[in-house]
CSV table of C-alpha atoms and ligand atoms in Angstrom, one decimal:
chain,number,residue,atom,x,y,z
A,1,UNK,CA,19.6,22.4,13.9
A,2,UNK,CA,16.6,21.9,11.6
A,3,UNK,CA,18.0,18.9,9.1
A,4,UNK,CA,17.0,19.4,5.7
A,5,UNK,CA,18.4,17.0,3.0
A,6,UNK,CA,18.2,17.6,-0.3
A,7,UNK,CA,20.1,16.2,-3.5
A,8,UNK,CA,20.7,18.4,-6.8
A,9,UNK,CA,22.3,16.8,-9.7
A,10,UNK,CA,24.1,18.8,-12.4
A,11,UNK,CA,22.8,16.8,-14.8
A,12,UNK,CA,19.2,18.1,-14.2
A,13,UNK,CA,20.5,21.8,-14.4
A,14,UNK,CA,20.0,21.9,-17.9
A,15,UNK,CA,16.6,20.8,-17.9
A,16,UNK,CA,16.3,23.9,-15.0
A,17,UNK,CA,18.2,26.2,-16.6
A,18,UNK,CA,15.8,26.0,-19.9
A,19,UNK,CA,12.4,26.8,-17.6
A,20,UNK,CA,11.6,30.3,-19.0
A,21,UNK,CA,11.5,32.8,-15.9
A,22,UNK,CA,8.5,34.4,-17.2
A,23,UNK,CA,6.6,31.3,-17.3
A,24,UNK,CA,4.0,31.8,-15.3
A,25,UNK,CA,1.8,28.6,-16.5
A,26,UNK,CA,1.7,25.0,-15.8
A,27,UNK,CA,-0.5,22.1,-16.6
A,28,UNK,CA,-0.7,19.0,-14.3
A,29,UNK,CA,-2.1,15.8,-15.4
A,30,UNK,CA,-3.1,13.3,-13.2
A,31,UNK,CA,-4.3,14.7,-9.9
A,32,UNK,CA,-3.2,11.7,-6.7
A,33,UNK,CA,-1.3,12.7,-3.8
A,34,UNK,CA,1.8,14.0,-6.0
A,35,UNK,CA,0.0,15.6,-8.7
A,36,UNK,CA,-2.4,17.5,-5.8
A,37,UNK,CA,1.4,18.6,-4.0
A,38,UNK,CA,2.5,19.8,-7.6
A,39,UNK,CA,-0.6,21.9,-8.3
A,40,UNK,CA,-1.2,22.7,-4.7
A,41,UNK,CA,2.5,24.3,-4.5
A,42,UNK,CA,2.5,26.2,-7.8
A,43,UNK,CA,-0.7,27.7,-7.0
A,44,UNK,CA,0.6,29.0,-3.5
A,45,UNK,CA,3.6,30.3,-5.1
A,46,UNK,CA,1.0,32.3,-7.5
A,47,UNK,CA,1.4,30.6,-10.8
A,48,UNK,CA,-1.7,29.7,-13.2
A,49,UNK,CA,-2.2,26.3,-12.7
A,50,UNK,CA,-4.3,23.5,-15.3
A,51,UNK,CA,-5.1,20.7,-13.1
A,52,UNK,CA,-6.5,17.7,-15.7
A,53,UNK,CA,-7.2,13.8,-14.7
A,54,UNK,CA,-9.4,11.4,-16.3
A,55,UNK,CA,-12.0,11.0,-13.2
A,56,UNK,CA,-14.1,13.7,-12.6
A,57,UNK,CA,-14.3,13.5,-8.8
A,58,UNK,CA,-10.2,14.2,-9.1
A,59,UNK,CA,-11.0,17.3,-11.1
A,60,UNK,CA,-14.0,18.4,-8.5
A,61,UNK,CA,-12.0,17.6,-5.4
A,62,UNK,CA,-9.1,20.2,-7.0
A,63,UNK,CA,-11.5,22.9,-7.6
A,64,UNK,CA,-13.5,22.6,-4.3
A,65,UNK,CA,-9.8,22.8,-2.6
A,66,UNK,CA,-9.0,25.9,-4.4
A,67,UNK,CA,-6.0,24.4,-5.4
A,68,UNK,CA,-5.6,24.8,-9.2
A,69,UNK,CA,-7.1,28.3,-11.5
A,70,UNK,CA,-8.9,25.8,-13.9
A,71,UNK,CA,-9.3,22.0,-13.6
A,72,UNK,CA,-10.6,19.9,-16.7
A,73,UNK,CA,-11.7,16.3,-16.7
A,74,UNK,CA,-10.0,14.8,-19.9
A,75,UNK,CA,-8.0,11.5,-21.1
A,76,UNK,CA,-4.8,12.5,-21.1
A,77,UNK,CA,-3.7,9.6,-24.0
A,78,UNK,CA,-6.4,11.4,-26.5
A,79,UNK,CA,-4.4,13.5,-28.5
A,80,UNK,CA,-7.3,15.7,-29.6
A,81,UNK,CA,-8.3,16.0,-26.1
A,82,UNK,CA,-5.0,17.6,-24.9
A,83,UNK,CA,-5.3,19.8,-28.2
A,84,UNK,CA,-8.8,21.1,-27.7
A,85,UNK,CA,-7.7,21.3,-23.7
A,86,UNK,CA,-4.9,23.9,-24.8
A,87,UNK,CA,-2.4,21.3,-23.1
A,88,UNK,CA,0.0,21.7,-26.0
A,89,UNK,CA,0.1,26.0,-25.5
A,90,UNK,CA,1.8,25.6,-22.1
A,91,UNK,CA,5.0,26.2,-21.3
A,92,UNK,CA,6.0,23.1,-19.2
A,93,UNK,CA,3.4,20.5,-18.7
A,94,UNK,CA,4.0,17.8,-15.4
A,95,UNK,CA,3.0,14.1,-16.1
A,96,UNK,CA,1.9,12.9,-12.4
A,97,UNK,CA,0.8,9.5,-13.5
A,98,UNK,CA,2.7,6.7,-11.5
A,99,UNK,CA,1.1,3.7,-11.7
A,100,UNK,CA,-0.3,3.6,-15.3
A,101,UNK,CA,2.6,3.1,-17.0
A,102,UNK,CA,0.8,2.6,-20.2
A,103,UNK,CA,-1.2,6.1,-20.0
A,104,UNK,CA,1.9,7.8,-18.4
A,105,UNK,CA,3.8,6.8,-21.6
A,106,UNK,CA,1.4,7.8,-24.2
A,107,UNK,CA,1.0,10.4,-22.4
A,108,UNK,CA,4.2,11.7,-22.4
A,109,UNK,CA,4.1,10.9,-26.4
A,110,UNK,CA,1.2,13.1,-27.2
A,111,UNK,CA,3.2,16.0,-25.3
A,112,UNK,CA,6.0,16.2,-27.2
A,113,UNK,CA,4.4,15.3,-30.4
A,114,UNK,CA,2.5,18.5,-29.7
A,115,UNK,CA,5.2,20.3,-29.1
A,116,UNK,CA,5.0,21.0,-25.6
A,117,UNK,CA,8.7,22.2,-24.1
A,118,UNK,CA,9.5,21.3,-21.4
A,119,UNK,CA,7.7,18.1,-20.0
A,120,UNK,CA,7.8,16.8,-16.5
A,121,UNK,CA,7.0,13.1,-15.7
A,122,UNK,CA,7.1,10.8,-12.2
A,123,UNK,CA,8.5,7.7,-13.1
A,124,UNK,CA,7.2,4.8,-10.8
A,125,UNK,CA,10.5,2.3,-11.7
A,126,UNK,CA,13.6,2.0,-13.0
A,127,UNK,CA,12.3,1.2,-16.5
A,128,UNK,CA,9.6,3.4,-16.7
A,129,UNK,CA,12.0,6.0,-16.0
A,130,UNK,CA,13.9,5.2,-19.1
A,131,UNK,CA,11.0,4.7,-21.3
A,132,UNK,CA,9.6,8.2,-20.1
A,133,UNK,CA,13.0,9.3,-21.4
A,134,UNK,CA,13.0,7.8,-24.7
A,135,UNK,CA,9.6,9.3,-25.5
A,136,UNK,CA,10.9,12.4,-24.5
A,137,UNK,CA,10.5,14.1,-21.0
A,138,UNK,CA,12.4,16.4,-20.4
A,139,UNK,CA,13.3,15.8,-16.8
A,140,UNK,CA,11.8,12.7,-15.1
A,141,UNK,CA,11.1,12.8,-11.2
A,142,UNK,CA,11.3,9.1,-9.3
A,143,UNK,CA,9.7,10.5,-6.0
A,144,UNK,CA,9.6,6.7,-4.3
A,145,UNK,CA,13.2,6.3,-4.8
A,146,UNK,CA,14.5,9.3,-4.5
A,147,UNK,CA,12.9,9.5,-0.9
A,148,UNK,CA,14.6,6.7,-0.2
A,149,UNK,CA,17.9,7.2,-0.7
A,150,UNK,CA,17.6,10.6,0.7
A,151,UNK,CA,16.3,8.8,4.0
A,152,UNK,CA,19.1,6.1,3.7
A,153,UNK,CA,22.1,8.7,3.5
A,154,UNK,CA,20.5,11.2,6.1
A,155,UNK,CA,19.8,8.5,8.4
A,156,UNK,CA,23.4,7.5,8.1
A,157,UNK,CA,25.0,10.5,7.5
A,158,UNK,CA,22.8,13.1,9.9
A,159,UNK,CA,25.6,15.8,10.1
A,160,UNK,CA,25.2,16.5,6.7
A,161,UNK,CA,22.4,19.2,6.3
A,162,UNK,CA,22.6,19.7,1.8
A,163,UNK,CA,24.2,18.1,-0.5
A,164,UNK,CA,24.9,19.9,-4.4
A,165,UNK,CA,26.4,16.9,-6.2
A,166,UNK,CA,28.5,17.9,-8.9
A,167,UNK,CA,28.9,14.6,-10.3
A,168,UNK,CA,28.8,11.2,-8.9
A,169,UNK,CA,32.5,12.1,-7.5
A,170,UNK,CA,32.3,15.3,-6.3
A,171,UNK,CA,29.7,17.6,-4.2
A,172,UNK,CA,29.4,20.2,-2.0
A,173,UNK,CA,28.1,19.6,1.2
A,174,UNK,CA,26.6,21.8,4.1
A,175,UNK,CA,27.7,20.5,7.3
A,176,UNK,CA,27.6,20.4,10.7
A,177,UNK,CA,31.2,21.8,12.4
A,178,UNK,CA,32.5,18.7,13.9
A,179,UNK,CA,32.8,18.2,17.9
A,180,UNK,CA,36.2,18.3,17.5
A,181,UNK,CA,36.4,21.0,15.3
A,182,UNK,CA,35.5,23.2,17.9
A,183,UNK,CA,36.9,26.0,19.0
A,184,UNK,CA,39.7,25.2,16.6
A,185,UNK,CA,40.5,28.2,13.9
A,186,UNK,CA,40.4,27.2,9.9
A,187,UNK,CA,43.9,27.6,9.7
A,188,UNK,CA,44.9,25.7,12.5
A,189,UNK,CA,42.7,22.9,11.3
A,190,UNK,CA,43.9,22.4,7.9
A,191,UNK,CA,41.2,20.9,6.4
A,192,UNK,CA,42.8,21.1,2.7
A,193,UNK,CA,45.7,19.2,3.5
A,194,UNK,CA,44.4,16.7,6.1
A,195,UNK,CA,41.3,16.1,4.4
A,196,UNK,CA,41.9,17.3,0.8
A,197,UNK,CA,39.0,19.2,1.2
A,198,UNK,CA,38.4,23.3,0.4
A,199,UNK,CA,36.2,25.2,3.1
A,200,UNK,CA,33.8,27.6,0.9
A,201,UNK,CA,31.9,28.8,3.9
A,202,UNK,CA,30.7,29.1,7.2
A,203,UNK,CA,26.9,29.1,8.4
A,204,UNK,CA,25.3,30.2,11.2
A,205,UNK,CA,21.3,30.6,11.8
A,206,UNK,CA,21.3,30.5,8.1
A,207,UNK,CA,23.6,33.3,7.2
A,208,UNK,CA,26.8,31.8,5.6
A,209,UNK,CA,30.1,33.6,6.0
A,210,UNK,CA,31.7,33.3,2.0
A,211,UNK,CA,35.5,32.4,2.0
A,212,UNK,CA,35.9,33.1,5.9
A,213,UNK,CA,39.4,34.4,7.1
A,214,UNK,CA,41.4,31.3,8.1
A,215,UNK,CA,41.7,33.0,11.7
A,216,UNK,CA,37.9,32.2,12.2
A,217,UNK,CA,37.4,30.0,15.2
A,218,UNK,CA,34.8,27.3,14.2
A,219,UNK,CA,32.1,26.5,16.5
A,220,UNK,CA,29.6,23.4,17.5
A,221,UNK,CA,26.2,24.3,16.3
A,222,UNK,CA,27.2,25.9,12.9
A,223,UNK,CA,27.8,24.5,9.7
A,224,UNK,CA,30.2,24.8,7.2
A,225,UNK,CA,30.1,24.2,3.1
A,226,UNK,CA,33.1,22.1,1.8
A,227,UNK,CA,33.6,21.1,-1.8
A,228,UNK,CA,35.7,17.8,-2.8
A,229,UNK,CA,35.3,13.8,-3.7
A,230,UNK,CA,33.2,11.9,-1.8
A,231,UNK,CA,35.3,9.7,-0.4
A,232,UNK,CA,37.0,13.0,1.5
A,233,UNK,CA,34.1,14.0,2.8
A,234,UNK,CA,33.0,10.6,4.2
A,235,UNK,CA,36.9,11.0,5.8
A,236,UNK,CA,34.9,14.0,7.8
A,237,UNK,CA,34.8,13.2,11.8
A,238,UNK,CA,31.1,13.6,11.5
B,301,LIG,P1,0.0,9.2,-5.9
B,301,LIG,O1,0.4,10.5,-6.5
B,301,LIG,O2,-1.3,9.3,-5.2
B,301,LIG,O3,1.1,8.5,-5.2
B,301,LIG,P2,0.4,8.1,-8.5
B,301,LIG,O4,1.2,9.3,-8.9
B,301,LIG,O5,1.0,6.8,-8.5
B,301,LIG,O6,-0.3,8.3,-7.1
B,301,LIG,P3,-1.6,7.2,-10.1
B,301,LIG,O7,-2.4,6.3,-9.2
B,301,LIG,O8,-0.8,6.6,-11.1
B,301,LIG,O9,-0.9,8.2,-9.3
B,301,LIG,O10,-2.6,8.2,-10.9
B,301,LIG,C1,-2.6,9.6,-10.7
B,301,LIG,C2,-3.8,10.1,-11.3
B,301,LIG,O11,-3.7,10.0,-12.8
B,301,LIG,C3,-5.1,9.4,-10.9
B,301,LIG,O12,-5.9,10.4,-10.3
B,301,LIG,C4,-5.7,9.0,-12.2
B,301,LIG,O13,-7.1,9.1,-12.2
B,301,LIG,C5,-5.0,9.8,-13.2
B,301,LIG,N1,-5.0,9.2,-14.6
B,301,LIG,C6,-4.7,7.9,-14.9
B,301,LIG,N2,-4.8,7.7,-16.2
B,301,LIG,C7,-5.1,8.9,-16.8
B,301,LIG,C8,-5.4,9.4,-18.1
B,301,LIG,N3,-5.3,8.5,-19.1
B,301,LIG,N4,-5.7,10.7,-18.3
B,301,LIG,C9,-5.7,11.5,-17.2
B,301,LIG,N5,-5.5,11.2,-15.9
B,301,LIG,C10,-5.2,9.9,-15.7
């Protein structure tokens, strides 16, 4: 089974939940590897796309790629130059400036002095992170470390294929039917009493099975979604 790892945190939902559907407009500035992926991705996906960095050949190398609608070359820590760029009139602007902290603050500054809404920046450290906060993104993204720990817990923890955590306490996780669950019905295997766990689901080849009868026989190569504390789910014979 194809492992595919990712982490959602509730606390990001808001931020989410506030994107307008019918935005179809985004502005990237700062166009390295992870701004490129950004614009790259939106554009595939059909949205309008302002790809912006401060060195021209950035800006060229977007537009020969066909990867952005409209790339400008601007300083993204002039305020006038974000104004007469028509940076403030979109919707959700992404800050994909790692490793000038300086520009990636101001940055972030002019953004939501000008009243942009919703403002995405990549954090490079722990403490840019929080200063990215405190002038105001709305949702910061720490690619680096984030990686990381997503490599550390599915290097460690394989069987689980997705994790939803609810807070730092409690998730759901999609995973794989333990060996010894096999062949073993839902009821028969207790999983709320033993493990003080509640099965939500049942996945095979992708389709999931929602609240499955408890006379379902689990089998090896599917997965199953259980929601509960951590430390229950780490009590999993996976
Ligand atoms: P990568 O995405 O490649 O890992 P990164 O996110 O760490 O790198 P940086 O090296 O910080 O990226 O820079 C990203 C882009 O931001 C560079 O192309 C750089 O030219 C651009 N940039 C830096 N300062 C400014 C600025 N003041 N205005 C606009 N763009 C800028």
């Amino acid at each position: 089974m194809k492992q595919r790892y990712k982490r959602v945190n509730l606390s990001s939902l808001g931020f989410f939940r506030s994107l307008r559907k019918d935005n179809h407009q985004f502005a990237v500035i700062g166009l390295g590897r992870f701004g490129r992926a950004v614009c790259s991705t939106l554009h595939r996906l059909g949205y309008e796309v302002l790809a912006t960095d401060i060195d021209e050949k950035n800006v060229n190398q977007v537009m020969s790629e066909h990867i952005a609608a409209h790339a400008v070359q601007l300083d993204s820590t002039d305020s006038v130059a974000l104004k007469e760029a028509g940076i403030y009139e979109f919707d959700t602007v992404i800050v994909a400036i790692g490793n000038y902290i300086q520009e990636s603050i101001i940055t972030t500054l002019n953004l939501k002095e000008g009243g942009v809404p919703h403002i995405v920046a990549k954090a490079s450290s722990g403490v840019h992170c929080k200063l990215l906060h405190r002038v105001g993104a709305d949702h910061v993204v720490f690619p680096e470390y984030e990686a990381g720990c997503e490599l550390a817990r599915s290097l460690t923890k394989p069987a689980i294929l997705d994790r939803f955590d609810l807070d730092p306490d409690n998730s759901i996780v999609e995973v794989i039917v333990p060996d010894e669950f096999h062949g073993k019905t839902i009821g028969d295997l207790q999983i709320r009493n033993r493990y003080g766990l509640n099965l939500l689901a049942v996945s095979q080849d992708g389709k999931f099975e929602i609240n499955p009868d408890p006379r379902k026989r689990l089998e090896k190569g599917s997965a199953m979604v259980v929601i509960g504390c951590n430390r229950d789910i780490n009590r999993l014979p996976i």
